[in-house]
Amino acid sequence: MSAEFTGGRVTFERAQFAGGGVQFLLTKFTGGTVTFDRAQVTDGTVTFDAVWVESAADIDWGPFPPIPPTPEHRQPQA
């Protein structure tokens, strides 16, 4: 149900999301590079509900509305 991207590179470049739904529910983008460049959605949905984005994450949102970093005052305490 949730995932965390902390470093490295993950690509959904040119991914085709077709039929059904894909949820990035409670996903954390805390570092690394994630790209959705040229991804396509047909006959389905891709949602980003309750995601956590830190400024250290380099995200190419591609066709999806960009999600800004979570405000500093909401960052988890160490």
Short mmCIF file of N, CA, C and O in Angstrom, two decimals:
data_model
loop_
_atom_site.label_atom_id
_atom_site.label_comp_id
_atom_site.label_asym_id
_atom_site.label_seq_id
_atom_site.Cartn_x
_atom_site.Cartn_y
_atom_site.Cartn_z
N MET A 1 0.82 -1.19 0.00
CA MET A 1 0.00 0.00 0.00
C MET A 1 0.86 1.25 0.00
O MET A 1 0.51 2.24 -0.58
N SER A 2 2.01 1.23 0.64
CA SER A 2 2.87 2.40 0.64
C SER A 2 4.28 1.98 0.21
O SER A 2 4.63 0.82 0.26
N ALA A 3 5.05 2.97 -0.23
CA ALA A 3 6.42 2.72 -0.66
C ALA A 3 7.25 3.92 -0.25
O ALA A 3 6.71 5.00 0.03
N GLU A 4 8.58 3.75 -0.22
CA GLU A 4 9.45 4.88 0.06
C GLU A 4 10.60 4.86 -0.94
O GLU A 4 11.28 3.84 -1.11
N PHE A 5 10.77 5.99 -1.61
CA PHE A 5 11.87 6.16 -2.55
C PHE A 5 12.90 7.03 -1.86
O PHE A 5 12.68 8.22 -1.62
N THR A 6 14.07 6.45 -1.51
CA THR A 6 15.05 7.15 -0.69
C THR A 6 16.33 7.52 -1.42
O THR A 6 17.09 8.36 -0.96
N GLY A 7 16.62 6.88 -2.53
CA GLY A 7 17.84 7.16 -3.27
C GLY A 7 17.86 6.38 -4.56
O GLY A 7 16.95 5.61 -4.86
N GLY A 8 18.90 6.57 -5.33
CA GLY A 8 19.00 5.88 -6.60
C GLY A 8 18.06 6.49 -7.62
O GLY A 8 17.61 7.62 -7.49
N ARG A 9 17.74 5.71 -8.64
CA ARG A 9 16.87 6.18 -9.72
C ARG A 9 15.78 5.14 -9.98
O ARG A 9 16.08 3.96 -10.17
N VAL A 10 14.56 5.61 -10.00
CA VAL A 10 13.41 4.76 -10.35
C VAL A 10 12.71 5.45 -11.50
O VAL A 10 12.43 6.65 -11.44
N THR A 11 12.44 4.69 -12.55
CA THR A 11 11.80 5.31 -13.70
C THR A 11 10.49 4.62 -14.07
O THR A 11 10.42 3.40 -14.12
N PHE A 12 9.50 5.46 -14.25
CA PHE A 12 8.23 5.05 -14.82
C PHE A 12 8.11 5.72 -16.19
O PHE A 12 7.02 5.94 -16.70
N GLU A 13 9.27 6.06 -16.78
CA GLU A 13 9.33 6.75 -18.06
C GLU A 13 8.65 5.90 -19.12
O GLU A 13 8.92 4.69 -19.23
N ARG A 14 7.75 6.53 -19.83
CA ARG A 14 6.96 5.88 -20.89
C ARG A 14 6.10 4.73 -20.39
O ARG A 14 5.65 3.88 -21.16
N ALA A 15 5.88 4.66 -19.08
CA ALA A 15 4.99 3.63 -18.54
C ALA A 15 3.58 3.86 -19.06
O ALA A 15 3.16 5.00 -19.28
N GLN A 16 2.86 2.79 -19.26
CA GLN A 16 1.47 2.89 -19.69
C GLN A 16 0.59 2.30 -18.59
O GLN A 16 0.64 1.09 -18.34
N PHE A 17 -0.13 3.16 -17.93
CA PHE A 17 -1.07 2.75 -16.89
C PHE A 17 -2.42 2.62 -17.58
O PHE A 17 -3.04 3.61 -17.96
N ALA A 18 -2.90 1.38 -17.79
CA ALA A 18 -4.11 1.16 -18.55
C ALA A 18 -5.06 0.26 -17.78
O ALA A 18 -4.69 -0.83 -17.37
N GLY A 19 -6.27 0.73 -17.60
CA GLY A 19 -7.29 -0.05 -16.92
C GLY A 19 -7.03 -0.14 -15.43
O GLY A 19 -5.89 -0.14 -14.98
N GLY A 20 -8.06 -0.14 -14.65
CA GLY A 20 -7.90 -0.24 -13.20
C GLY A 20 -7.31 1.02 -12.61
O GLY A 20 -7.30 2.08 -13.21
N GLY A 21 -6.77 0.87 -11.41
CA GLY A 21 -6.21 2.02 -10.72
C GLY A 21 -4.86 1.71 -10.12
O GLY A 21 -4.62 0.58 -9.67
N VAL A 22 -3.99 2.68 -10.14
CA VAL A 22 -2.69 2.59 -9.49
C VAL A 22 -2.66 3.66 -8.43
O VAL A 22 -2.94 4.82 -8.70
N GLN A 23 -2.34 3.25 -7.19
CA GLN A 23 -2.32 4.19 -6.08
C GLN A 23 -0.91 4.29 -5.50
O GLN A 23 -0.30 3.28 -5.19
N PHE A 24 -0.44 5.52 -5.39
CA PHE A 24 0.79 5.79 -4.66
C PHE A 24 0.36 6.32 -3.29
O PHE A 24 0.75 7.40 -2.88
N LEU A 25 -0.45 5.57 -2.60
CA LEU A 25 -1.02 5.95 -1.31
C LEU A 25 0.04 5.92 -0.22
O LEU A 25 0.75 4.91 -0.07
N LEU A 26 0.18 7.00 0.51
CA LEU A 26 1.14 7.12 1.62
C LEU A 26 2.59 6.92 1.19
O LEU A 26 3.44 6.56 1.99
N THR A 27 2.88 7.15 -0.08
CA THR A 27 4.24 6.98 -0.58
C THR A 27 5.11 8.13 -0.12
O THR A 27 4.67 9.27 -0.06
N LYS A 28 6.38 7.81 0.21
CA LYS A 28 7.34 8.83 0.63
C LYS A 28 8.41 8.96 -0.44
O LYS A 28 9.04 7.98 -0.83
N PHE A 29 8.61 10.19 -0.92
CA PHE A 29 9.68 10.51 -1.84
C PHE A 29 10.69 11.34 -1.03
O PHE A 29 10.51 12.54 -0.84
N THR A 30 11.72 10.69 -0.50
CA THR A 30 12.65 11.38 0.39
C THR A 30 14.02 11.65 -0.22
O THR A 30 14.82 12.37 0.34
N GLY A 31 14.30 11.06 -1.36
CA GLY A 31 15.58 11.28 -2.02
C GLY A 31 15.63 10.54 -3.34
O GLY A 31 14.68 9.87 -3.73
N GLY A 32 16.74 10.68 -4.03
CA GLY A 32 16.91 10.00 -5.30
C GLY A 32 16.16 10.69 -6.42
O GLY A 32 15.68 11.81 -6.27
N THR A 33 16.04 9.98 -7.53
CA THR A 33 15.38 10.50 -8.72
C THR A 33 14.26 9.56 -9.12
O THR A 33 14.46 8.35 -9.21
N VAL A 34 13.09 10.13 -9.34
CA VAL A 34 11.93 9.37 -9.81
C VAL A 34 11.38 10.11 -11.02
O VAL A 34 11.20 11.33 -10.97
N THR A 35 11.14 9.39 -12.11
CA THR A 35 10.59 10.05 -13.29
C THR A 35 9.34 9.34 -13.80
O THR A 35 9.29 8.12 -13.84
N PHE A 36 8.37 10.17 -14.15
CA PHE A 36 7.14 9.72 -14.82
C PHE A 36 7.08 10.32 -16.22
O PHE A 36 6.02 10.41 -16.82
N ASP A 37 8.24 10.74 -16.75
CA ASP A 37 8.33 11.40 -18.04
C ASP A 37 7.65 10.57 -19.13
O ASP A 37 7.92 9.37 -19.27
N ARG A 38 6.75 11.18 -19.85
CA ARG A 38 6.02 10.57 -20.97
C ARG A 38 5.18 9.36 -20.58
O ARG A 38 4.84 8.52 -21.43
N ALA A 39 4.85 9.23 -19.30
CA ALA A 39 3.92 8.17 -18.89
C ALA A 39 2.54 8.49 -19.44
O ALA A 39 2.20 9.66 -19.68
N GLN A 40 1.74 7.46 -19.64
CA GLN A 40 0.39 7.64 -20.17
C GLN A 40 -0.60 6.88 -19.31
O GLN A 40 -0.31 5.79 -18.82
N VAL A 41 -1.77 7.50 -19.15
CA VAL A 41 -2.86 6.86 -18.42
C VAL A 41 -4.04 6.72 -19.37
O VAL A 41 -4.52 7.70 -19.92
N THR A 42 -4.48 5.47 -19.58
CA THR A 42 -5.65 5.23 -20.43
C THR A 42 -6.59 4.27 -19.72
O THR A 42 -6.16 3.28 -19.16
N ASP A 43 -7.86 4.61 -19.72
CA ASP A 43 -8.88 3.75 -19.11
C ASP A 43 -8.55 3.36 -17.68
O ASP A 43 -8.69 2.21 -17.29
N GLY A 44 -8.09 4.29 -16.88
CA GLY A 44 -7.77 4.00 -15.50
C GLY A 44 -7.39 5.27 -14.76
O GLY A 44 -7.54 6.37 -15.30
N THR A 45 -6.90 5.11 -13.55
CA THR A 45 -6.50 6.26 -12.76
C THR A 45 -5.17 5.99 -12.07
O THR A 45 -4.84 4.85 -11.74
N VAL A 46 -4.43 7.05 -11.83
CA VAL A 46 -3.22 7.02 -11.02
C VAL A 46 -3.40 8.10 -9.98
O VAL A 46 -3.64 9.26 -10.32
N THR A 47 -3.33 7.73 -8.70
CA THR A 47 -3.53 8.71 -7.63
C THR A 47 -2.32 8.78 -6.72
O THR A 47 -1.58 7.81 -6.56
N PHE A 48 -2.14 9.95 -6.15
CA PHE A 48 -1.04 10.23 -5.24
C PHE A 48 -1.63 10.80 -3.94
O PHE A 48 -1.43 11.96 -3.61
N ASP A 49 -2.37 9.98 -3.20
CA ASP A 49 -3.04 10.45 -1.99
C ASP A 49 -2.11 10.34 -0.78
O ASP A 49 -1.46 9.31 -0.58
N ALA A 50 -2.06 11.41 0.00
CA ALA A 50 -1.31 11.46 1.26
C ALA A 50 0.17 11.12 1.07
O ALA A 50 0.76 10.43 1.88
N VAL A 51 0.76 11.63 -0.02
CA VAL A 51 2.19 11.38 -0.25
C VAL A 51 3.03 12.38 0.53
O VAL A 51 2.57 13.46 0.92
N TRP A 52 4.28 12.00 0.77
CA TRP A 52 5.24 12.82 1.49
C TRP A 52 6.37 13.11 0.51
O TRP A 52 6.99 12.18 -0.01
N VAL A 53 6.65 14.37 0.25
CA VAL A 53 7.70 14.75 -0.69
C VAL A 53 8.70 15.64 0.04
O VAL A 53 8.32 16.66 0.62
N GLU A 54 9.98 15.25 0.02
CA GLU A 54 11.03 16.09 0.60
C GLU A 54 11.79 16.76 -0.53
O GLU A 54 11.86 16.25 -1.65
N SER A 55 12.37 17.92 -0.22
CA SER A 55 13.06 18.69 -1.25
C SER A 55 14.27 17.96 -1.83
O SER A 55 14.72 18.27 -2.93
N ALA A 56 14.81 16.97 -1.13
CA ALA A 56 15.95 16.20 -1.63
C ALA A 56 15.57 15.27 -2.77
O ALA A 56 16.44 14.80 -3.50
N ALA A 57 14.29 15.00 -2.94
CA ALA A 57 13.83 14.11 -4.01
C ALA A 57 13.74 14.88 -5.32
O ALA A 57 13.18 15.98 -5.38
N ASP A 58 14.31 14.33 -6.37
CA ASP A 58 14.27 14.92 -7.70
C ASP A 58 13.20 14.15 -8.48
O ASP A 58 13.42 13.00 -8.87
N ILE A 59 12.04 14.79 -8.67
CA ILE A 59 10.91 14.08 -9.29
C ILE A 59 10.47 14.79 -10.56
O ILE A 59 10.21 15.99 -10.55
N ASP A 60 10.41 14.04 -11.64
CA ASP A 60 9.83 14.53 -12.89
C ASP A 60 8.42 13.95 -12.93
O ASP A 60 8.24 12.74 -13.14
N TRP A 61 7.43 14.79 -12.67
CA TRP A 61 6.05 14.31 -12.55
C TRP A 61 5.42 13.96 -13.88
O TRP A 61 4.32 13.40 -13.92
N GLY A 62 6.09 14.28 -15.00
CA GLY A 62 5.54 13.95 -16.31
C GLY A 62 4.15 14.51 -16.50
O GLY A 62 3.94 15.71 -16.29
N PRO A 63 3.16 13.67 -16.81
CA PRO A 63 1.81 14.16 -17.08
C PRO A 63 0.99 14.46 -15.82
O PRO A 63 -0.14 14.95 -15.91
N PHE A 64 1.54 14.17 -14.65
CA PHE A 64 0.79 14.34 -13.42
C PHE A 64 1.04 15.72 -12.81
O PHE A 64 2.13 16.27 -12.94
N PRO A 65 0.05 16.27 -12.10
CA PRO A 65 0.26 17.56 -11.45
C PRO A 65 1.40 17.45 -10.42
O PRO A 65 1.41 16.51 -9.62
N PRO A 66 2.36 18.36 -10.47
CA PRO A 66 3.47 18.31 -9.51
C PRO A 66 2.97 18.45 -8.07
O PRO A 66 2.05 19.20 -7.79
N ILE A 67 3.60 17.71 -7.19
CA ILE A 67 3.30 17.80 -5.76
C ILE A 67 4.49 18.49 -5.11
O ILE A 67 5.61 17.98 -5.17
N PRO A 68 4.26 19.65 -4.50
CA PRO A 68 5.37 20.37 -3.89
C PRO A 68 5.89 19.65 -2.65
O PRO A 68 5.16 18.84 -2.05
N PRO A 69 7.13 19.96 -2.25
CA PRO A 69 7.65 19.35 -1.01
C PRO A 69 6.75 19.66 0.18
O PRO A 69 6.14 20.72 0.26
N THR A 70 6.69 18.71 1.09
CA THR A 70 5.93 18.88 2.32
C THR A 70 6.58 20.02 3.11
O THR A 70 7.81 20.07 3.21
N PRO A 71 5.80 20.95 3.67
CA PRO A 71 6.39 22.07 4.41
C PRO A 71 7.34 21.60 5.52
O PRO A 71 7.09 20.58 6.16
N GLU A 72 8.41 22.37 5.72
CA GLU A 72 9.44 22.03 6.71
C GLU A 72 8.84 21.78 8.10
O GLU A 72 9.27 20.89 8.79
N HIS A 73 7.84 22.56 8.49
CA HIS A 73 7.27 22.41 9.83
C HIS A 73 6.56 21.08 10.02
O HIS A 73 6.26 20.69 11.13
N ARG A 74 6.29 20.38 8.92
CA ARG A 74 5.64 19.07 9.02
C ARG A 74 6.62 17.92 8.90
O ARG A 74 6.23 16.76 8.94
N GLN A 75 7.92 18.22 8.73
CA GLN A 75 8.92 17.17 8.60
C GLN A 75 9.00 16.36 9.89
O GLN A 75 8.90 16.91 10.98
N PRO A 76 9.20 15.05 9.77
CA PRO A 76 9.30 14.22 10.98
C PRO A 76 10.56 14.59 11.78
O PRO A 76 11.57 14.96 11.21
N GLN A 77 10.46 14.51 13.06
CA GLN A 77 11.60 14.81 13.93
C GLN A 77 12.45 13.56 14.10
O GLN A 77 11.94 12.46 14.23
N ALA A 78 13.76 13.74 14.11
CA ALA A 78 14.69 12.61 14.27
C ALA A 78 14.76 12.15 15.70
O ALA A 78 14.45 12.83 16.63
#
